[in-house]
Tab-separated table of C-alpha atoms and ligand atoms in Angstrom:
chain	number	residue	atom	x	y	z
A	20	MET	CA	44.122	79.381	90.010
A	21	SER	CA	45.451	81.725	87.329
A	22	CYS	CA	46.030	80.610	83.769
A	23	LEU	CA	49.781	80.952	84.139
A	24	ARG	CA	50.146	78.856	87.306
A	25	ASP	CA	47.642	76.383	85.938
A	26	SER	CA	49.494	75.866	82.697
A	27	ILE	CA	52.878	75.587	84.452
A	28	SER	CA	51.647	72.723	86.636
A	29	GLN	CA	49.859	71.100	83.714
A	30	ILE	CA	52.997	71.096	81.569
A	31	GLU	CA	55.219	70.060	84.449
A	32	PRO	CA	53.402	68.289	87.310
A	33	SER	CA	56.571	68.287	89.459
A	34	PHE	CA	56.177	72.072	89.803
A	35	GLN	CA	52.759	71.601	91.419
A	36	GLU	CA	54.332	71.535	94.882
A	37	LEU	CA	56.291	74.724	94.277
A	38	ILE	CA	53.163	76.481	93.056
A	39	GLU	CA	51.211	75.321	96.106
A	40	ALA	CA	53.954	76.669	98.338
A	41	ILE	CA	53.537	80.061	96.677
A	42	GLU	CA	49.795	79.972	97.226
A	43	LYS	CA	50.196	79.049	100.895
A	44	SER	CA	52.669	81.871	101.584
A	45	SER	CA	51.091	84.288	104.035
A	46	THR	CA	53.594	87.132	104.109
A	47	LEU	CA	55.022	88.984	101.151
A	48	THR	CA	58.516	87.779	102.041
A	49	LEU	CA	57.463	84.121	101.989
A	50	LEU	CA	55.572	84.743	98.770
A	51	ILE	CA	58.633	86.202	97.070
A	52	MET	CA	60.951	83.480	98.382
A	53	SER	CA	58.738	80.651	97.170
A	54	ALA	CA	58.179	82.356	93.794
A	55	TRP	CA	61.982	82.674	93.549
A	56	HIS	CA	62.284	78.885	94.051
A	57	LEU	CA	59.881	78.295	91.203
A	58	ALA	CA	61.652	80.811	88.981
A	59	ARG	CA	64.965	79.042	89.467
A	60	ALA	CA	63.470	75.605	88.897
A	61	LEU	CA	61.795	76.884	85.721
A	62	ALA	CA	65.013	78.467	84.488
A	63	VAL	CA	66.940	75.222	85.015
A	64	ARG	CA	64.225	73.274	83.223
A	65	ILE	CA	64.196	75.648	80.246
A	66	VAL	CA	67.992	75.522	79.874
A	67	GLU	CA	67.938	71.718	80.119
A	68	GLU	CA	65.160	71.568	77.514
A	69	VAL	CA	67.118	73.710	75.043
A	70	LEU	CA	70.282	71.668	75.614
A	71	THR	CA	68.384	68.426	75.050
A	72	GLU	CA	66.950	69.809	71.778
A	73	ARG	CA	70.420	70.782	70.620
A	74	SER	CA	71.812	67.363	71.427
A	75	GLN	CA	69.290	65.908	68.941
A	76	ILE	CA	70.671	67.938	66.035
A	77	PRO	CA	72.936	65.691	63.921
A	78	THR	CA	76.559	66.234	64.921
A	79	GLN	CA	79.211	67.353	62.439
A	80	TRP	CA	81.952	64.949	63.522
A	81	PRO	CA	85.553	66.102	63.253
A	82	ASP	CA	88.398	63.797	62.216
A	83	CYS	CA	90.300	61.698	64.709
A	84	PRO	CA	93.280	63.762	65.908
A	85	LYS	CA	95.447	60.618	65.779
A	86	CYS	CA	94.582	58.712	62.597
A	87	GLY	CA	92.534	61.278	60.678
A	88	ARG	CA	89.457	59.095	60.188
A	89	ARG	CA	86.049	60.760	60.668
A	90	LEU	CA	84.795	60.140	64.237
A	91	HIS	CA	81.573	58.224	64.922
A	92	SER	CA	79.045	58.743	67.681
A	93	LYS	CA	79.518	56.654	70.796
A	94	GLY	CA	76.059	57.717	71.993
A	95	LEU	CA	74.751	60.147	74.565
A	96	VAL	CA	76.715	60.783	77.760
A	97	GLY	CA	75.512	62.928	80.670
A	98	ARG	CA	77.122	66.136	81.796
A	99	GLN	CA	76.348	68.573	84.599
A	100	ILE	CA	77.382	72.111	85.453
A	101	LYS	CA	76.895	74.257	88.533
A	102	SER	CA	75.444	77.569	87.447
A	103	LEU	CA	73.935	80.783	88.697
A	104	ILE	CA	70.437	79.260	88.526
A	105	GLY	CA	71.339	75.858	89.998
A	106	VAL	CA	72.777	72.573	88.802
A	107	ILE	CA	72.021	71.810	85.149
A	108	HIS	CA	72.009	68.267	83.734
A	109	TRP	CA	71.897	67.241	80.092
A	110	GLU	CA	73.205	64.650	77.677
A	111	ARG	CA	75.262	65.169	74.573
A	112	ARG	CA	76.928	62.963	71.983
A	113	ILE	CA	80.477	61.782	72.496
A	114	GLY	CA	82.637	60.799	69.538
A	115	ARG	CA	84.766	57.720	69.086
A	116	CYS	CA	87.379	56.796	66.526
A	117	PRO	CA	86.282	53.911	64.248
A	118	HIS	CA	89.878	52.750	64.391
A	119	GLY	CA	89.832	52.619	68.209
A	120	CYS	CA	92.416	55.375	68.878
A	121	LYS	CA	92.550	56.506	72.494
A	122	ILE	CA	91.527	60.157	72.130
A	123	GLY	CA	89.624	60.917	75.340
A	124	GLN	CA	86.132	62.388	75.290
A	125	ILE	CA	85.364	64.467	72.232
A	126	ALA	CA	82.085	66.371	72.489
A	127	PRO	CA	81.491	68.954	69.713
A	128	MET	CA	78.454	70.310	71.569
A	129	ASP	CA	80.634	71.175	74.606
A	130	ASP	CA	82.922	73.170	72.318
A	131	ALA	CA	79.989	74.984	70.756
A	132	LEU	CA	78.745	75.892	74.242
A	133	GLY	CA	82.187	77.228	75.180
A	134	LEU	CA	82.756	74.541	77.817
A	135	LEU	CA	86.165	73.172	78.724
A	136	PRO	CA	86.517	69.384	79.210
A	137	ASN	CA	86.875	69.464	83.010
A	138	GLN	CA	84.840	72.571	83.708
A	139	GLN	CA	82.401	72.040	86.577
A	140	THR	CA	80.985	75.526	87.000
A	141	SER	CA	79.701	77.971	84.454
A	142	ILE	CA	81.468	81.255	83.828
A	143	GLU	CA	78.771	83.582	85.179
A	144	LEU	CA	78.968	81.754	88.531
A	145	GLN	CA	82.763	82.030	88.550
A	146	ARG	CA	82.428	85.719	87.747
A	147	LEU	CA	80.146	86.243	90.734
A	148	GLY	CA	82.522	84.311	93.019
A	149	CYS	CA	85.515	86.328	91.823
A	150	LEU	CA	83.582	89.569	92.240
A	151	LEU	CA	82.765	88.734	95.860
A	152	ALA	CA	86.369	87.621	96.465
A	153	ILE	CA	87.537	91.106	95.530
A	154	PHE	CA	85.888	92.394	98.689
A	155	VAL	CA	85.690	89.555	101.219
A	156	PRO	CA	87.744	86.485	102.230
A	157	PHE	CA	87.262	83.223	100.321
A	158	GLU	CA	85.339	81.439	103.117
A	159	ILE	CA	82.798	84.249	103.216
A	160	VAL	CA	82.492	84.166	99.430
A	161	SER	CA	81.514	80.503	99.678
A	162	THR	CA	78.781	81.346	102.209
A	163	LEU	CA	77.506	84.365	100.273
A	164	LEU	CA	77.468	82.440	97.022
A	165	SER	CA	75.288	79.716	98.465
A	166	CYS	CA	72.945	82.364	99.964
A	167	LEU	CA	72.650	84.123	96.634
A	168	THR	CA	72.403	81.125	94.319
A	169	THR	CA	71.774	78.073	96.601
A	170	VAL	CA	74.703	76.438	94.782
A	171	LYS	CA	77.383	75.107	97.122
A	172	VAL	CA	80.964	75.849	96.126
A	173	SER	CA	83.974	75.345	98.402
A	174	SER	CA	86.314	78.205	99.266
A	175	VAL	CA	89.099	76.179	97.603
A	176	SER	CA	87.247	76.187	94.261
A	177	ILE	CA	86.694	79.934	94.579
A	178	TRP	CA	90.391	80.390	95.329
A	179	HIS	CA	91.166	78.541	92.077
A	180	TRP	CA	88.764	80.736	90.076
A	181	VAL	CA	90.542	83.807	91.432
A	182	GLN	CA	93.959	82.393	90.506
A	183	ASN	CA	92.801	81.699	86.926
A	184	ALA	CA	91.065	85.021	86.362
A	185	GLY	CA	93.873	86.953	88.061
A	186	GLN	CA	96.471	85.216	85.904
A	187	LYS	CA	94.454	86.144	82.835
A	188	ALA	CA	94.462	89.794	83.938
A	189	MET	CA	98.242	89.629	84.465
A	190	ASP	CA	98.802	88.019	81.062
A	191	ARG	CA	96.763	90.751	79.377
A	192	LEU	CA	98.730	93.447	81.176
A	193	LYS	CA	101.998	91.828	80.158
A	194	ASN	CA	100.816	91.800	76.571
A	195	GLU	CA	99.939	95.507	76.752
A	196	LEU	CA	103.306	96.333	78.323
A	197	ASP	CA	105.098	94.403	75.559
A	198	ASN	CA	103.115	96.315	72.953
A	199	LEU	CA	104.000	99.624	74.591
A	200	ALA	CA	107.675	98.656	74.749
A	201	SER	CA	107.584	97.990	71.000
A	202	GLY	CA	106.104	101.428	70.374
A	203	GLN	CA	102.417	100.547	70.167
A	204	PHE	CA	100.375	102.923	72.333
A	205	PRO	CA	97.207	101.732	74.081
A	206	GLN	CA	93.808	103.055	73.103
A	207	VAL	CA	92.769	106.156	75.052
A	208	GLU	CA	89.670	105.536	77.181
A	209	THR	CA	86.663	107.524	76.083
A	210	LEU	CA	85.413	110.117	78.553
A	211	GLU	CA	82.287	112.203	78.843
A	212	GLU	CA	83.095	115.583	77.379
A	213	ALA	CA	82.689	117.483	80.661
A	214	ILE	CA	85.125	115.105	82.368
A	215	SER	CA	87.625	115.161	79.515
A	216	LEU	CA	88.028	118.921	80.136
A	217	LEU	CA	89.143	118.402	83.745
A	218	PRO	CA	92.815	118.213	84.764
A	219	LEU	CA	94.352	114.737	85.016
A	220	LEU	CA	95.689	114.238	88.532
A	221	MET	CA	98.347	111.592	89.112
A	222	GLY	CA	100.215	110.488	92.180
A	223	SER	CA	101.811	107.505	93.786
A	224	ASP	CA	102.411	105.983	97.195
A	225	GLY	CA	103.832	102.854	98.794
A	226	VAL	CA	101.732	100.519	100.969
A	227	MET	CA	103.053	97.622	103.054
A	228	VAL	CA	101.479	94.147	102.768
A	229	PRO	CA	102.032	91.103	105.040
A	230	PHE	CA	103.490	88.033	103.295
A	231	ARG	CA	104.156	84.483	104.416
A	232	PRO	CA	107.805	83.492	104.423
A	233	GLU	CA	108.522	81.105	101.544
A	234	SER	CA	108.995	78.150	103.907
A	235	GLY	CA	105.463	78.801	105.159
A	236	LYS	CA	106.695	79.040	108.750
A	237	GLY	CA	108.120	81.923	110.709
A	238	SER	CA	107.293	85.543	111.113
A	239	THR	CA	105.457	87.732	108.642
A	240	ILE	CA	107.456	89.467	105.926
A	241	TRP	CA	106.272	92.956	105.072
A	242	ARG	CA	106.757	93.987	101.459
A	243	GLU	CA	105.975	97.246	99.769
A	244	VAL	CA	103.403	97.498	97.021
A	245	LYS	CA	103.720	100.577	94.838
A	246	VAL	CA	100.342	102.063	94.032
A	247	ALA	CA	99.470	104.958	91.766
A	248	VAL	CA	96.206	106.737	91.161
A	249	LEU	CA	95.089	108.609	88.068
A	250	ALA	CA	91.881	110.618	88.061
A	251	ARG	CA	90.211	113.675	86.648
A	252	LEU	CA	90.048	116.396	89.258
A	253	GLY	CA	86.675	118.086	89.569
A	254	GLN	CA	84.584	119.718	92.250
A	255	ARG	CA	81.457	118.730	94.091
A	256	LYS	CA	78.546	120.840	92.918
A	257	LYS	CA	77.363	122.209	96.281
A	258	SER	CA	80.425	122.349	98.507
A	259	ASN	CA	83.059	122.943	95.809
A	260	ALA	CA	85.129	120.285	97.597
A	261	PRO	CA	87.497	118.464	95.254
A	262	GLN	CA	86.196	115.260	93.759
A	263	LEU	CA	87.908	112.593	91.667
A	264	TYR	CA	86.267	111.246	88.517
A	265	GLN	CA	87.307	108.315	86.330
A	266	ARG	CA	89.545	107.008	89.091
A	267	ARG	CA	92.062	104.451	87.831
A	268	LEU	CA	94.632	102.577	89.893
A	269	VAL	CA	97.936	100.955	89.046
A	270	ALA	CA	99.799	98.720	91.475
A	271	VAL	CA	102.722	96.383	91.530
A	272	LEU	CA	104.463	94.235	94.094
A	273	GLY	CA	107.926	95.429	93.189
A	274	ASP	CA	110.165	98.465	92.954
A	275	ILE	CA	109.783	101.758	91.174
A	276	ASP	CA	111.217	100.301	87.951
A	277	ALA	CA	108.345	97.828	87.871
A	278	LEU	CA	105.855	100.630	88.463
A	279	ARG	CA	107.156	103.022	85.799
A	280	PRO	CA	105.971	101.267	82.574
A	281	ARG	CA	102.670	100.289	84.205
A	282	LEU	CA	101.986	103.833	85.297
A	283	TRP	CA	102.925	105.266	81.919
A	284	LEU	CA	100.679	102.730	80.156
A	285	GLU	CA	97.724	103.798	82.271
A	286	ALA	CA	98.597	107.485	81.891
A	287	LEU	CA	98.441	107.090	78.096
A	288	ARG	CA	95.110	105.328	78.431
A	289	GLN	CA	93.790	108.189	80.548
A	290	GLY	CA	94.767	110.738	77.923
A	291	VAL	CA	97.918	112.140	79.532
A	292	LEU	CA	98.985	113.506	76.136
A	293	THR	CA	95.685	115.279	75.425
A	294	ALA	CA	94.384	116.316	78.876
A	295	PRO	CA	94.127	120.122	79.196
A	296	GLN	CA	96.319	119.975	82.299
A	297	VAL	CA	98.327	117.226	83.997
A	298	VAL	CA	99.157	117.452	87.700
A	299	TRP	CA	101.569	115.212	89.585
A	300	LEU	CA	101.064	115.271	93.354
A	301	SER	CA	103.333	113.271	95.606
A	302	ASP	CA	105.289	113.213	98.839
A	303	GLY	CA	109.077	113.261	98.778
A	304	GLY	CA	109.704	109.699	97.509
A	305	VAL	CA	112.716	110.061	95.208
A	306	GLY	CA	111.683	107.254	92.834
A	307	PHE	CA	108.231	108.737	92.310
A	308	TRP	CA	109.742	112.137	91.462
A	309	GLY	CA	112.112	110.382	89.074
A	310	PHE	CA	109.063	109.154	87.184
A	311	TYR	CA	107.700	112.706	87.118
A	312	THR	CA	111.002	114.090	85.816
A	313	ASP	CA	111.372	111.479	83.080
A	314	TYR	CA	107.802	111.245	81.823
A	315	LEU	CA	105.799	114.301	82.828
A	316	SER	CA	107.879	117.315	83.810
A	317	SER	CA	108.082	118.820	80.317
A	318	PHE	CA	104.341	119.393	80.091
A	319	SER	CA	102.815	119.142	83.548
A	320	ILE	CA	102.721	120.639	87.014
A	321	GLY	CA	104.462	118.826	89.867
A	322	ILE	CA	103.291	119.493	93.429
A	323	LEU	CA	105.228	118.355	96.480
A	324	ASP	CA	102.791	117.364	99.227
A	325	PHE	CA	102.616	120.479	101.441
A	326	TYR	CA	102.443	118.494	104.672
A	327	HIS	CA	105.502	116.507	103.738
A	328	ALA	CA	107.415	119.716	103.048
A	329	VAL	CA	106.249	121.169	106.381
A	330	GLN	CA	107.318	118.040	108.244
A	331	ASN	CA	110.821	118.485	106.890
A	332	LEU	CA	110.807	122.164	107.838
A	333	TRP	CA	109.974	121.192	111.411
A	334	LYS	CA	112.805	118.659	111.500
A	335	GLY	CA	115.187	121.371	110.328
A	336	ALA	CA	113.890	123.905	112.854
A	337	GLN	CA	114.230	121.443	115.722
A	338	SER	CA	117.781	120.525	114.829
A	339	TRP	CA	118.907	124.091	114.182
A	340	LEU	CA	117.304	125.736	117.189
A	341	ASP	CA	117.607	122.797	119.557
A	342	GLY	CA	117.158	123.841	123.197
A	343	ARG	CA	115.476	127.064	122.148
A	344	SER	CA	112.129	125.513	121.466
A	345	LYS	CA	110.187	128.782	121.527
A	346	LYS	CA	112.459	130.208	118.863
A	347	ALA	CA	112.198	126.989	116.870
A	348	ARG	CA	108.427	127.168	116.956
A	349	LEU	CA	108.423	130.794	115.901
A	350	TRP	CA	110.798	130.224	113.009
A	351	PHE	CA	108.854	127.142	111.946
A	352	ALA	CA	105.510	128.955	112.016
A	353	LEU	CA	106.896	131.788	109.929
A	354	ALA	CA	108.613	129.476	107.454
A	355	ARG	CA	105.449	127.417	107.084
A	356	HIS	CA	103.434	130.557	106.439
A	357	ARG	CA	105.960	131.766	103.866
A	358	LEU	CA	105.997	128.427	102.113
A	359	ARG	CA	102.222	128.349	101.950
A	360	HIS	CA	102.075	131.864	100.486
A	361	GLY	CA	104.629	131.442	97.744
A	362	GLU	CA	107.734	132.723	99.505
A	363	GLY	CA	109.719	129.526	99.386
A	364	ASN	CA	112.786	131.486	98.229
A	365	ILE	CA	112.862	133.445	101.515
A	366	VAL	CA	112.780	130.168	103.439
A	367	LEU	CA	115.661	128.887	101.311
A	368	ASN	CA	117.644	132.099	101.980
A	369	ASP	CA	117.002	131.732	105.724
A	370	ILE	CA	118.406	128.228	105.734
A	371	SER	CA	121.388	129.209	103.633
A	372	SER	CA	122.188	132.130	106.021
A	373	ALA	CA	121.877	129.834	109.008
A	374	LEU	CA	124.395	127.486	107.416
A	375	LYS	CA	126.832	130.392	106.967
A	376	LEU	CA	126.545	131.491	110.617
A	377	GLY	CA	128.853	128.793	111.855
A	378	GLY	CA	128.828	127.319	115.344
A	379	LEU	CA	126.431	124.581	114.272
A	380	SER	CA	127.032	120.970	115.193
A	381	GLU	CA	127.830	118.570	112.396
A	382	THR	CA	124.454	116.833	112.697
A	383	THR	CA	122.643	120.150	112.503
A	384	GLN	CA	124.655	121.227	109.478
A	385	LYS	CA	123.802	117.971	107.779
A	386	THR	CA	120.090	118.242	108.585
A	387	LEU	CA	119.957	121.831	107.350
A	388	ARG	CA	121.910	121.049	104.194
A	389	ASN	CA	119.514	118.173	103.457
A	390	LEU	CA	116.550	120.452	104.046
A	391	TYR	CA	118.035	123.071	101.734
A	392	GLU	CA	118.688	120.549	98.989
A	393	TYR	CA	115.265	119.051	99.397
A	394	LEU	CA	113.483	122.403	99.054
A	395	ASP	CA	115.836	123.555	96.305
A	396	THR	CA	115.279	120.381	94.261
A	397	HIS	CA	111.547	120.911	94.626
A	398	LYS	CA	111.569	124.711	94.208
A	399	TYR	CA	109.103	124.504	91.304
A	400	HIS	CA	106.960	122.020	93.219
A	401	ILE	CA	106.478	124.154	96.322
A	402	GLN	CA	104.821	127.171	94.667
A	403	TYR	CA	101.786	126.609	96.847
A	404	LYS	CA	100.221	130.023	96.319
A	405	LYS	CA	100.253	129.536	92.569
A	406	PHE	CA	98.786	126.024	92.914
A	407	LYS	CA	96.017	127.288	95.200
A	408	ASP	CA	95.246	130.067	92.731
A	409	LEU	CA	94.942	127.456	89.992
A	410	GLY	CA	92.437	125.588	92.171
A	411	LEU	CA	94.759	122.625	92.660
A	412	PRO	CA	95.140	120.621	95.864
A	413	ILE	CA	98.457	120.986	97.703
A	414	GLY	CA	98.128	117.915	99.916
A	415	SER	CA	98.422	114.387	98.561
A	416	GLY	CA	95.728	113.035	100.929
A	417	MET	CA	93.439	112.087	98.061
A	418	VAL	CA	96.253	110.211	96.361
A	419	GLU	CA	97.244	108.432	99.538
A	420	SER	CA	93.740	107.379	100.502
A	421	ALA	CA	93.004	105.994	97.022
A	422	CYS	CA	96.237	103.999	97.166
A	423	LYS	CA	95.643	102.758	100.692
A	424	TRP	CA	92.064	101.748	99.963
A	425	LEU	CA	93.155	99.395	97.181
A	426	ILE	CA	95.365	97.442	99.568
A	427	GLN	CA	94.009	98.004	103.063
A	428	GLN	CA	90.419	97.000	102.483
A	429	ARG	CA	91.136	93.436	101.348
A	430	PHE	CA	94.768	92.484	101.982
A	431	LYS	CA	95.359	93.541	105.554
A	432	GLY	CA	92.582	91.775	107.474
A	433	VAL	CA	93.267	90.206	110.858
A	434	GLY	CA	95.718	87.314	110.526
A	435	MET	CA	96.017	87.657	106.752
A	436	ARG	CA	99.319	86.684	105.147
A	437	TRP	CA	99.787	86.230	101.432
A	438	SER	CA	101.850	84.190	99.029
A	439	GLU	CA	103.321	86.189	96.159
A	440	ASP	CA	101.160	84.508	93.494
A	441	GLY	CA	98.021	84.558	95.614
A	442	PHE	CA	98.484	88.252	96.293
A	443	ASN	CA	99.256	89.142	92.686
A	444	HIS	CA	96.265	87.288	91.277
A	445	LEU	CA	93.795	88.891	93.641
A	446	LEU	CA	95.447	92.308	93.279
A	447	HIS	CA	95.042	92.217	89.504
A	448	LEU	CA	91.387	91.182	89.817
A	449	ARG	CA	90.813	94.071	92.193
A	450	LEU	CA	92.540	96.429	89.780
A	451	ALA	CA	90.421	95.100	86.912
A	452	TRP	CA	87.309	95.837	88.987
A	453	VAL	CA	88.187	99.389	90.045
A	454	ASN	CA	89.403	100.185	86.538
A	455	GLY	CA	86.191	98.948	84.891
A	456	ARG	CA	87.794	95.997	83.079
A	457	PHE	CA	86.514	93.133	85.221
A	458	ASP	CA	83.795	91.680	82.980
A	459	ASP	CA	86.181	91.499	80.013
A	460	LEU	CA	88.079	88.801	81.905
A	461	PHE	CA	85.023	86.545	81.858
A	462	PHE	CA	82.986	87.458	78.810
A	463	VAL	CA	85.510	88.637	76.220
A	464	LYS	CA	87.586	85.988	74.486
A	465	GLU	CA	91.338	86.251	74.313
A	466	ASP	CA	92.613	88.122	71.267
A	467	SER	CA	94.225	85.635	68.946
A	468	PRO	CA	97.992	86.206	68.972
A	469	ASN	CA	99.195	87.725	65.730
B	17	ZN	ZN1	91.801	57.352	65.165
């Protein structure tokens, strides 16, 4: 036997069995699995040893919160915690008031270790559970967690972890929004230089999510979640296909007014005021374009999704040339071509002449007038030739797929229905993950309010 294995079993005879299991393992897989068992057992033992040493250090007792007398030791009391490496047991001193005040358990060592009084699992285990819950349902998280760590945690406990961490993410966001409202801008995220020189692409979309009715019974209620994406627009090296870097998402279960400050906050963080070029790319949603007009239009390029514009052209053509479908198709094809090649004004003139012709039904007049207004409102956003020449995308597919991914992948599984709180908590955890702010929720302490 090697020195290392020998000394481990000499120091701790109970590990003898684990070491023998390693030695008996025939295949590499068995060898690794049994060594893993030993590693975990050793890790637990080392942590317990350190905790036991610390519990021997004389305690600095605080004063009784009720009568102010210095607390005395009541002796050692056991505590256990489920952790990434297994269940850890140790003892630490509990204080008592010499005057007999009822003050509950006071354990200075728990405070020093960052433990809450009723905490049963350690933070790194909760972090892992929350991370898995971002991608898979709670029951599966419970199974995966026990595969990965051998620690058994119920799906209900995991659900609670997600509620707590998600609420923390929401509280932080609220704090940042309050700061912004009082004129305090967020810190701009640092970027690699090459990426900081790329245009900032922004866009927004709505995605429907199934909710439970408040009574819990009855049919599913579909509600819209507004999602926005912000990313630096680059190109793949070989194919020159567009590629998004530093992708950040914003989402809210609510209307456009709820989205606006959130989107602006993130835009500031992504350097909207310093990016060499800012591009807004969206379909025809009026609220989204309102955001563009109010926040971005003075210094950025707005692009109306080409396919959305074309869809509206087709609607107009059908209504105008109803019954003459060949003519409708011809006009549509020409108008589409003109639009694509920067001749939107000719298309507008066409529609305006058609309106003057007379003999159109009221419905057709209305459809054509709407089409005219729509294209006229967006006349600066349909300069597709110019956009293509600038190397910018003219379809909002990238925006839409980023937005859909955030919601679709986790919230629209078979039979899934959400409560408002449950949805919001998990949504904000998912956002924290995709935006690179997930670990802060577990390992960075709350800023003290000032
Ligand atoms: Zn007291």
